[in-house]
């Protein structure tokens, strides 16, 4: 049933964003980077993100849906590409993927809601689940540290950010760990992030375009 609901939702999204997808290469298997002009970025009808998966080309994904996570009370943003790949983020953290070769089917924080990556040293514990092969409920410890303030640029826009690194280590994978990276603006919203969905799995880089355009600096 979940797969059917997802398929129907994505089909609706494809129709809704047909004009945008028809003029921009939004496929994760595209051969050229998507690099829109200032005017094109400002005129985008929908909230969008630039995305790179591993060493692939830069694509554009569109915000298809915003839903409330009843368990955490936080908004989940669902970003979709023309070829029906979906990334779901919560407070800038990727919590689920659809349409990749290996997918993060669930990411949750133990005992409380997913927190925004903090700006000070902190440890949290998370539970990861992946498909295929029914790999469920792998516990990981995250250690987040503030590194520095940094100015990020996108086209002619710039924004002041706080850059943090999150180290992830798993109880069950002693020799496997990875680092996620977050750049957050003065409103504590994620402007850019580089995350792994699991050990030895896809690396996903995201630039949240609207956060740059809104900065006007």
C-alpha atoms as an extended CHARMM CRD file, in Angstrom:
* protein
*
       217  EXT
         1         1  UNK       CA              0.0000000000        0.0000000000        0.0000000000  PROA      1               0.0000000000
         2         2  UNK       CA              2.8140000000        2.4250000000        0.8490000000  PROA      2               0.0000000000
         3         3  UNK       CA              4.4250000000        1.8500000000       -2.5490000000  PROA      3               0.0000000000
         4         4  UNK       CA              1.0870000000        2.4650000000       -4.2690000000  PROA      4               0.0000000000
         5         5  UNK       CA              0.4890000000        5.7070000000       -2.3620000000  PROA      5               0.0000000000
         6         6  UNK       CA              4.0180000000        6.8690000000       -3.1530000000  PROA      6               0.0000000000
         7         7  UNK       CA              3.6020000000        6.0450000000       -6.8390000000  PROA      7               0.0000000000
         8         8  UNK       CA              0.3220000000        7.9350000000       -7.0550000000  PROA      8               0.0000000000
         9         9  UNK       CA              1.7600000000       10.9250000000       -5.2510000000  PROA      9               0.0000000000
        10        10  UNK       CA              4.8160000000       11.0390000000       -7.4880000000  PROA      10              0.0000000000
        11        11  UNK       CA              2.6530000000       10.6640000000      -10.5870000000  PROA      11              0.0000000000
        12        12  UNK       CA              0.6560000000       13.6670000000       -9.4640000000  PROA      12              0.0000000000
        13        13  UNK       CA              3.8460000000       15.6010000000       -8.8160000000  PROA      13              0.0000000000
        14        14  UNK       CA              5.1270000000       14.7940000000      -12.3060000000  PROA      14              0.0000000000
        15        15  UNK       CA              1.9670000000       16.2750000000      -13.8030000000  PROA      15              0.0000000000
        16        16  UNK       CA              2.0570000000       19.2790000000      -11.4900000000  PROA      16              0.0000000000
        17        17  UNK       CA              5.6590000000       20.1540000000      -12.3510000000  PROA      17              0.0000000000
        18        18  UNK       CA              5.5820000000       19.1200000000      -16.0150000000  PROA      18              0.0000000000
        19        19  UNK       CA              6.4190000000       22.5910000000      -17.3360000000  PROA      19              0.0000000000
        20        20  UNK       CA              9.4350000000       22.9130000000      -15.0430000000  PROA      20              0.0000000000
        21        21  UNK       CA             10.7390000000       19.4210000000      -15.7620000000  PROA      21              0.0000000000
        22        22  UNK       CA             10.2900000000       19.8310000000      -19.5240000000  PROA      22              0.0000000000
        23        23  UNK       CA             12.7300000000       22.7570000000      -19.6470000000  PROA      23              0.0000000000
        24        24  UNK       CA             15.2980000000       21.6840000000      -17.0380000000  PROA      24              0.0000000000
        25        25  UNK       CA             17.3290000000       18.4710000000      -16.8420000000  PROA      25              0.0000000000
        26        26  UNK       CA             16.1370000000       17.1190000000      -13.4960000000  PROA      26              0.0000000000
        27        27  UNK       CA             17.0650000000       13.4620000000      -13.9560000000  PROA      27              0.0000000000
        28        28  UNK       CA             19.6890000000       12.0260000000      -11.6190000000  PROA      28              0.0000000000
        29        29  UNK       CA             21.1840000000       10.3220000000      -14.6930000000  PROA      29              0.0000000000
        30        30  UNK       CA             21.5410000000       13.5620000000      -16.6510000000  PROA      30              0.0000000000
        31        31  UNK       CA             24.7710000000       14.3050000000      -18.5260000000  PROA      31              0.0000000000
        32        32  UNK       CA             25.0240000000       18.0270000000      -17.7890000000  PROA      32              0.0000000000
        33        33  UNK       CA             24.9470000000       20.0740000000      -14.5950000000  PROA      33              0.0000000000
        34        34  UNK       CA             21.8360000000       22.1850000000      -14.0960000000  PROA      34              0.0000000000
        35        35  UNK       CA             23.0770000000       25.7270000000      -13.5190000000  PROA      35              0.0000000000
        36        36  UNK       CA             20.2680000000       28.2740000000      -13.7050000000  PROA      36              0.0000000000
        37        37  UNK       CA             20.7100000000       32.0190000000      -14.1240000000  PROA      37              0.0000000000
        38        38  UNK       CA             19.7720000000       34.5160000000      -11.4030000000  PROA      38              0.0000000000
        39        39  UNK       CA             16.6100000000       35.3680000000      -13.2890000000  PROA      39              0.0000000000
        40        40  UNK       CA             15.6160000000       31.7270000000      -13.6610000000  PROA      40              0.0000000000
        41        41  UNK       CA             16.2270000000       31.0580000000       -9.9720000000  PROA      41              0.0000000000
        42        42  UNK       CA             14.1280000000       34.0440000000       -8.9250000000  PROA      42              0.0000000000
        43        43  UNK       CA             11.2940000000       33.0240000000      -11.2320000000  PROA      43              0.0000000000
        44        44  UNK       CA             11.1150000000       29.4030000000      -10.1090000000  PROA      44              0.0000000000
        45        45  UNK       CA              7.4830000000       28.7580000000       -9.3110000000  PROA      45              0.0000000000
        46        46  UNK       CA              8.2890000000       26.0970000000       -6.7170000000  PROA      46              0.0000000000
        47        47  UNK       CA             10.7480000000       25.8490000000       -3.8580000000  PROA      47              0.0000000000
        48        48  UNK       CA             13.7160000000       23.9010000000       -5.1820000000  PROA      48              0.0000000000
        49        49  UNK       CA             17.0830000000       22.3940000000       -4.3050000000  PROA      49              0.0000000000
        50        50  UNK       CA             20.2210000000       21.7040000000       -6.2760000000  PROA      50              0.0000000000
        51        51  UNK       CA             21.2430000000       18.0910000000       -5.6410000000  PROA      51              0.0000000000
        52        52  UNK       CA             24.3200000000       16.0030000000       -6.3970000000  PROA      52              0.0000000000
        53        53  UNK       CA             24.3330000000       12.2780000000       -5.6740000000  PROA      53              0.0000000000
        54        54  UNK       CA             27.8340000000       10.8430000000       -5.3200000000  PROA      54              0.0000000000
        55        55  UNK       CA             29.8550000000       12.0570000000       -8.3310000000  PROA      55              0.0000000000
        56        56  UNK       CA             26.8060000000       12.6620000000      -10.4980000000  PROA      56              0.0000000000
        57        57  UNK       CA             25.7550000000       15.8620000000      -12.1870000000  PROA      57              0.0000000000
        58        58  UNK       CA             23.9780000000       18.6950000000      -10.4000000000  PROA      58              0.0000000000
        59        59  UNK       CA             20.2090000000       18.4190000000      -10.8310000000  PROA      59              0.0000000000
        60        60  UNK       CA             17.1800000000       20.3780000000       -9.6840000000  PROA      60              0.0000000000
        61        61  UNK       CA             14.5890000000       18.8150000000       -7.4030000000  PROA      61              0.0000000000
        62        62  UNK       CA             11.2200000000       20.4150000000       -6.6590000000  PROA      62              0.0000000000
        63        63  UNK       CA              9.3960000000       20.6010000000       -3.3280000000  PROA      63              0.0000000000
        64        64  UNK       CA              6.4350000000       18.3150000000       -3.9960000000  PROA      64              0.0000000000
        65        65  UNK       CA              4.8080000000       18.1380000000       -0.5940000000  PROA      65              0.0000000000
        66        66  UNK       CA              5.0610000000       19.3630000000        2.9920000000  PROA      66              0.0000000000
        67        67  UNK       CA              3.6400000000       17.0520000000        5.6380000000  PROA      67              0.0000000000
        68        68  UNK       CA              3.6170000000       17.0930000000        9.4130000000  PROA      68              0.0000000000
        69        69  UNK       CA              5.4330000000       14.2140000000       11.0940000000  PROA      69              0.0000000000
        70        70  UNK       CA              2.9700000000       13.1980000000       13.7840000000  PROA      70              0.0000000000
        71        71  UNK       CA              5.6650000000       11.4480000000       15.8140000000  PROA      71              0.0000000000
        72        72  UNK       CA              8.0560000000       14.4030000000       15.9850000000  PROA      72              0.0000000000
        73        73  UNK       CA              5.7520000000       17.3630000000       15.3670000000  PROA      73              0.0000000000
        74        74  UNK       CA              8.1460000000       18.6150000000       12.6850000000  PROA      74              0.0000000000
        75        75  UNK       CA              7.5620000000       19.3960000000        9.0120000000  PROA      75              0.0000000000
        76        76  UNK       CA              8.8180000000       16.8890000000        6.4750000000  PROA      76              0.0000000000
        77        77  UNK       CA              9.7480000000       18.3080000000        3.0670000000  PROA      77              0.0000000000
        78        78  UNK       CA              9.4640000000       15.9560000000        0.0960000000  PROA      78              0.0000000000
        79        79  UNK       CA             11.6970000000       16.8200000000       -2.8720000000  PROA      79              0.0000000000
        80        80  UNK       CA             11.1800000000       15.0620000000       -6.2110000000  PROA      80              0.0000000000
        81        81  UNK       CA             13.0910000000       14.7680000000       -9.4960000000  PROA      81              0.0000000000
        82        82  UNK       CA             11.6960000000       14.1570000000      -12.9780000000  PROA      82              0.0000000000
        83        83  UNK       CA             12.5850000000       10.4620000000      -12.7820000000  PROA      83              0.0000000000
        84        84  UNK       CA             10.6810000000       10.0520000000       -9.5020000000  PROA      84              0.0000000000
        85        85  UNK       CA             13.5920000000       10.0080000000       -7.0860000000  PROA      85              0.0000000000
        86        86  UNK       CA             12.4570000000       11.4950000000       -3.7850000000  PROA      86              0.0000000000
        87        87  UNK       CA             14.4140000000       12.8940000000       -0.8470000000  PROA      87              0.0000000000
        88        88  UNK       CA             12.5700000000       13.6100000000        2.3930000000  PROA      88              0.0000000000
        89        89  UNK       CA             14.1330000000       16.0750000000        4.8200000000  PROA      89              0.0000000000
        90        90  UNK       CA             13.2760000000       17.1410000000        8.3430000000  PROA      90              0.0000000000
        91        91  UNK       CA             15.0760000000       20.1690000000        9.7760000000  PROA      91              0.0000000000
        92        92  UNK       CA             17.5940000000       19.7960000000        6.9460000000  PROA      92              0.0000000000
        93        93  UNK       CA             18.3310000000       16.1530000000        7.7670000000  PROA      93              0.0000000000
        94        94  UNK       CA             17.6090000000       13.4630000000        5.1720000000  PROA      94              0.0000000000
        95        95  UNK       CA             15.2550000000       11.0070000000        6.8780000000  PROA      95              0.0000000000
        96        96  UNK       CA             14.0880000000        8.9350000000        3.9120000000  PROA      96              0.0000000000
        97        97  UNK       CA             14.8560000000        8.3170000000        0.2340000000  PROA      97              0.0000000000
        98        98  UNK       CA             12.8870000000        6.6920000000       -2.5770000000  PROA      98              0.0000000000
        99        99  UNK       CA             14.0150000000        5.6050000000       -6.0270000000  PROA      99              0.0000000000
       100       100  UNK       CA             17.7320000000        5.0500000000       -5.3500000000  PROA      100             0.0000000000
       101       101  UNK       CA             19.5080000000        1.6960000000       -5.6530000000  PROA      101             0.0000000000
       102       102  UNK       CA             19.7770000000        1.6030000000       -1.8620000000  PROA      102             0.0000000000
       103       103  UNK       CA             17.2880000000        3.6100000000        0.1600000000  PROA      103             0.0000000000
       104       104  UNK       CA             17.0800000000        4.9990000000        3.6460000000  PROA      104             0.0000000000
       105       105  UNK       CA             13.6010000000        3.8590000000        4.6580000000  PROA      105             0.0000000000
       106       106  UNK       CA             13.6090000000        5.3960000000        8.1190000000  PROA      106             0.0000000000
       107       107  UNK       CA             15.7910000000        7.5640000000       10.3250000000  PROA      107             0.0000000000
       108       108  UNK       CA             14.5960000000        8.4640000000       13.7820000000  PROA      108             0.0000000000
       109       109  UNK       CA             16.1100000000        9.8460000000       16.9240000000  PROA      109             0.0000000000
       110       110  UNK       CA             15.8330000000        7.7530000000       20.0530000000  PROA      110             0.0000000000
       111       111  UNK       CA             13.3580000000        9.0410000000       22.6500000000  PROA      111             0.0000000000
       112       112  UNK       CA             12.6540000000       12.4510000000       21.0720000000  PROA      112             0.0000000000
       113       113  UNK       CA             12.0970000000       14.3630000000       17.8420000000  PROA      113             0.0000000000
       114       114  UNK       CA             14.8000000000       14.9250000000       15.2740000000  PROA      114             0.0000000000
       115       115  UNK       CA             16.6300000000       18.0530000000       16.3180000000  PROA      115             0.0000000000
       116       116  UNK       CA             18.1660000000       20.5850000000       13.9920000000  PROA      116             0.0000000000
       117       117  UNK       CA             21.9280000000       20.1030000000       13.8540000000  PROA      117             0.0000000000
       118       118  UNK       CA             23.0540000000       22.2080000000       16.8280000000  PROA      118             0.0000000000
       119       119  UNK       CA             25.7970000000       24.7990000000       16.8350000000  PROA      119             0.0000000000
       120       120  UNK       CA             27.5320000000       23.4010000000       19.9150000000  PROA      120             0.0000000000
       121       121  UNK       CA             29.1070000000       20.0820000000       20.8270000000  PROA      121             0.0000000000
       122       122  UNK       CA             26.4480000000       17.4400000000       21.3730000000  PROA      122             0.0000000000
       123       123  UNK       CA             25.8110000000       13.7050000000       21.1620000000  PROA      123             0.0000000000
       124       124  UNK       CA             22.6160000000       11.9980000000       20.0170000000  PROA      124             0.0000000000
       125       125  UNK       CA             21.5500000000        8.4660000000       19.1820000000  PROA      125             0.0000000000
       126       126  UNK       CA             19.6550000000        7.5220000000       16.0250000000  PROA      126             0.0000000000
       127       127  UNK       CA             18.0530000000        4.4280000000       14.5230000000  PROA      127             0.0000000000
       128       128  UNK       CA             18.6800000000        3.7540000000       10.8080000000  PROA      128             0.0000000000
       129       129  UNK       CA             16.8110000000        1.3450000000        8.5060000000  PROA      129             0.0000000000
       130       130  UNK       CA             17.5600000000        0.5700000000        4.8450000000  PROA      130             0.0000000000
       131       131  UNK       CA             16.2690000000       -1.3600000000        1.8450000000  PROA      131             0.0000000000
       132       132  UNK       CA             16.7820000000       -3.6570000000        0.0340000000  PROA      132             0.0000000000
       133       133  UNK       CA             17.6550000000       -6.6860000000        2.1660000000  PROA      133             0.0000000000
       134       134  UNK       CA             15.4930000000       -5.5750000000        5.1300000000  PROA      134             0.0000000000
       135       135  UNK       CA             18.2590000000       -3.9570000000        7.1520000000  PROA      135             0.0000000000
       136       136  UNK       CA             16.3120000000       -2.5000000000       10.0570000000  PROA      136             0.0000000000
       137       137  UNK       CA             16.9870000000       -0.8050000000       13.3950000000  PROA      137             0.0000000000
       138       138  UNK       CA             20.7150000000       -0.1250000000       13.3600000000  PROA      138             0.0000000000
       139       139  UNK       CA             21.6960000000        2.1590000000       16.2120000000  PROA      139             0.0000000000
       140       140  UNK       CA             24.2070000000        4.9640000000       15.6690000000  PROA      140             0.0000000000
       141       141  UNK       CA             25.7530000000        7.6720000000       17.8350000000  PROA      141             0.0000000000
       142       142  UNK       CA             26.1930000000       11.1530000000       16.3850000000  PROA      142             0.0000000000
       143       143  UNK       CA             28.7140000000       13.6700000000       17.6470000000  PROA      143             0.0000000000
       144       144  UNK       CA             28.1420000000       17.1940000000       16.3060000000  PROA      144             0.0000000000
       145       145  UNK       CA             30.6510000000       20.0100000000       16.5640000000  PROA      145             0.0000000000
       146       146  UNK       CA             30.6400000000       23.6070000000       15.3610000000  PROA      146             0.0000000000
       147       147  UNK       CA             33.6150000000       24.2160000000       13.0990000000  PROA      147             0.0000000000
       148       148  UNK       CA             33.5030000000       27.8180000000       11.8820000000  PROA      148             0.0000000000
       149       149  UNK       CA             31.4630000000       30.6300000000       10.3820000000  PROA      149             0.0000000000
       150       150  UNK       CA             31.4770000000       30.5890000000        6.5960000000  PROA      150             0.0000000000
       151       151  UNK       CA             30.0610000000       32.6620000000        3.7300000000  PROA      151             0.0000000000
       152       152  UNK       CA             28.3800000000       30.5170000000        1.0730000000  PROA      152             0.0000000000
       153       153  UNK       CA             27.7520000000       31.6670000000       -2.4860000000  PROA      153             0.0000000000
       154       154  UNK       CA             25.1880000000       30.6170000000       -5.0700000000  PROA      154             0.0000000000
       155       155  UNK       CA             25.2250000000       32.5710000000       -8.3160000000  PROA      155             0.0000000000
       156       156  UNK       CA             25.2660000000       36.2590000000       -7.2540000000  PROA      156             0.0000000000
       157       157  UNK       CA             23.8620000000       35.6030000000       -3.7720000000  PROA      157             0.0000000000
       158       158  UNK       CA             25.7610000000       35.0230000000       -0.5650000000  PROA      158             0.0000000000
       159       159  UNK       CA             24.6770000000       34.0450000000        2.9230000000  PROA      159             0.0000000000
       160       160  UNK       CA             26.4190000000       33.8830000000        6.3010000000  PROA      160             0.0000000000
       161       161  UNK       CA             26.3590000000       30.4050000000        7.8050000000  PROA      161             0.0000000000
       162       162  UNK       CA             27.5530000000       28.3430000000       10.7300000000  PROA      162             0.0000000000
       163       163  UNK       CA             29.2970000000       25.2060000000        9.5240000000  PROA      163             0.0000000000
       164       164  UNK       CA             28.9890000000       22.0200000000       11.5830000000  PROA      164             0.0000000000
       165       165  UNK       CA             30.2550000000       18.4680000000       11.1520000000  PROA      165             0.0000000000
       166       166  UNK       CA             28.3520000000       15.4620000000       12.4440000000  PROA      166             0.0000000000
       167       167  UNK       CA             30.3020000000       12.2280000000       12.9830000000  PROA      167             0.0000000000
       168       168  UNK       CA             28.1790000000        9.0590000000       12.8120000000  PROA      168             0.0000000000
       169       169  UNK       CA             29.3420000000        5.7700000000       14.3380000000  PROA      169             0.0000000000
       170       170  UNK       CA             27.3190000000        2.5520000000       14.4440000000  PROA      170             0.0000000000
       171       171  UNK       CA             27.1650000000        0.0230000000       17.2610000000  PROA      171             0.0000000000
       172       172  UNK       CA             27.0120000000       -2.8560000000       14.7530000000  PROA      172             0.0000000000
       173       173  UNK       CA             29.6040000000       -1.5690000000       12.2700000000  PROA      173             0.0000000000
       174       174  UNK       CA             32.7340000000       -0.9290000000       14.2840000000  PROA      174             0.0000000000
       175       175  UNK       CA             34.8740000000       -0.1760000000       11.2440000000  PROA      175             0.0000000000
       176       176  UNK       CA             32.3260000000        1.9320000000        9.3770000000  PROA      176             0.0000000000
       177       177  UNK       CA             31.5690000000        5.5700000000       10.0940000000  PROA      177             0.0000000000
       178       178  UNK       CA             30.8860000000        8.7310000000        8.1200000000  PROA      178             0.0000000000
       179       179  UNK       CA             30.5430000000       12.4810000000        8.4890000000  PROA      179             0.0000000000
       180       180  UNK       CA             27.5720000000       14.6770000000        7.5990000000  PROA      180             0.0000000000
       181       181  UNK       CA             28.0470000000       18.4060000000        7.0550000000  PROA      181             0.0000000000
       182       182  UNK       CA             25.5940000000       21.2590000000        7.5670000000  PROA      182             0.0000000000
       183       183  UNK       CA             25.6950000000       24.9720000000        6.7890000000  PROA      183             0.0000000000
       184       184  UNK       CA             22.9390000000       26.9020000000        8.5920000000  PROA      184             0.0000000000
       185       185  UNK       CA             21.9130000000       30.5380000000        8.2600000000  PROA      185             0.0000000000
       186       186  UNK       CA             21.1660000000       33.0740000000       10.9900000000  PROA      186             0.0000000000
       187       187  UNK       CA             17.6030000000       31.7510000000       11.2230000000  PROA      187             0.0000000000
       188       188  UNK       CA             19.0890000000       28.2900000000       11.9620000000  PROA      188             0.0000000000
       189       189  UNK       CA             17.7830000000       26.8990000000        8.6690000000  PROA      189             0.0000000000
       190       190  UNK       CA             19.8810000000       24.5880000000        6.5240000000  PROA      190             0.0000000000
       191       191  UNK       CA             21.3120000000       26.3300000000        3.4520000000  PROA      191             0.0000000000
       192       192  UNK       CA             23.5980000000       23.5260000000        2.3050000000  PROA      192             0.0000000000
       193       193  UNK       CA             24.2260000000       19.9910000000        3.4850000000  PROA      193             0.0000000000
       194       194  UNK       CA             26.3160000000       16.9630000000        2.5220000000  PROA      194             0.0000000000
       195       195  UNK       CA             24.9980000000       13.7240000000        4.0080000000  PROA      195             0.0000000000
       196       196  UNK       CA             25.4310000000        9.9800000000        3.6720000000  PROA      196             0.0000000000
       197       197  UNK       CA             22.3530000000        7.7840000000        3.9490000000  PROA      197             0.0000000000
       198       198  UNK       CA             24.4190000000        5.0150000000        5.5240000000  PROA      198             0.0000000000
       199       199  UNK       CA             27.9090000000        3.4740000000        5.7070000000  PROA      199             0.0000000000
       200       200  UNK       CA             29.3490000000        2.8860000000        2.2120000000  PROA      200             0.0000000000
       201       201  UNK       CA             26.1120000000        4.2470000000        0.7340000000  PROA      201             0.0000000000
       202       202  UNK       CA             25.1490000000        7.2670000000       -1.3450000000  PROA      202             0.0000000000
       203       203  UNK       CA             26.4950000000       10.7310000000       -0.5980000000  PROA      203             0.0000000000
       204       204  UNK       CA             23.9020000000       13.4560000000       -1.1960000000  PROA      204             0.0000000000
       205       205  UNK       CA             24.7250000000       17.1580000000       -1.4760000000  PROA      205             0.0000000000
       206       206  UNK       CA             21.8790000000       19.6870000000       -1.3310000000  PROA      206             0.0000000000
       207       207  UNK       CA             21.7410000000       23.4740000000       -1.8280000000  PROA      207             0.0000000000
       208       208  UNK       CA             18.4310000000       24.9800000000       -0.6930000000  PROA      208             0.0000000000
       209       209  UNK       CA             17.9600000000       27.6230000000       -3.3930000000  PROA      209             0.0000000000
       210       210  UNK       CA             15.2490000000       29.6950000000       -1.7020000000  PROA      210             0.0000000000
       211       211  UNK       CA             17.4940000000       30.3380000000        1.3290000000  PROA      211             0.0000000000
       212       212  UNK       CA             20.0450000000       32.0070000000       -0.9730000000  PROA      212             0.0000000000
       213       213  UNK       CA             17.5190000000       34.0230000000       -2.9750000000  PROA      213             0.0000000000
       214       214  UNK       CA             15.8640000000       35.2540000000        0.2300000000  PROA      214             0.0000000000
       215       215  UNK       CA             19.1890000000       36.4550000000        1.6490000000  PROA      215             0.0000000000
       216       216  UNK       CA             19.5760000000       39.3030000000       -0.8960000000  PROA      216             0.0000000000
       217       217  UNK       CA             23.0850000000       39.9890000000        0.4380000000  PROA      217             0.0000000000
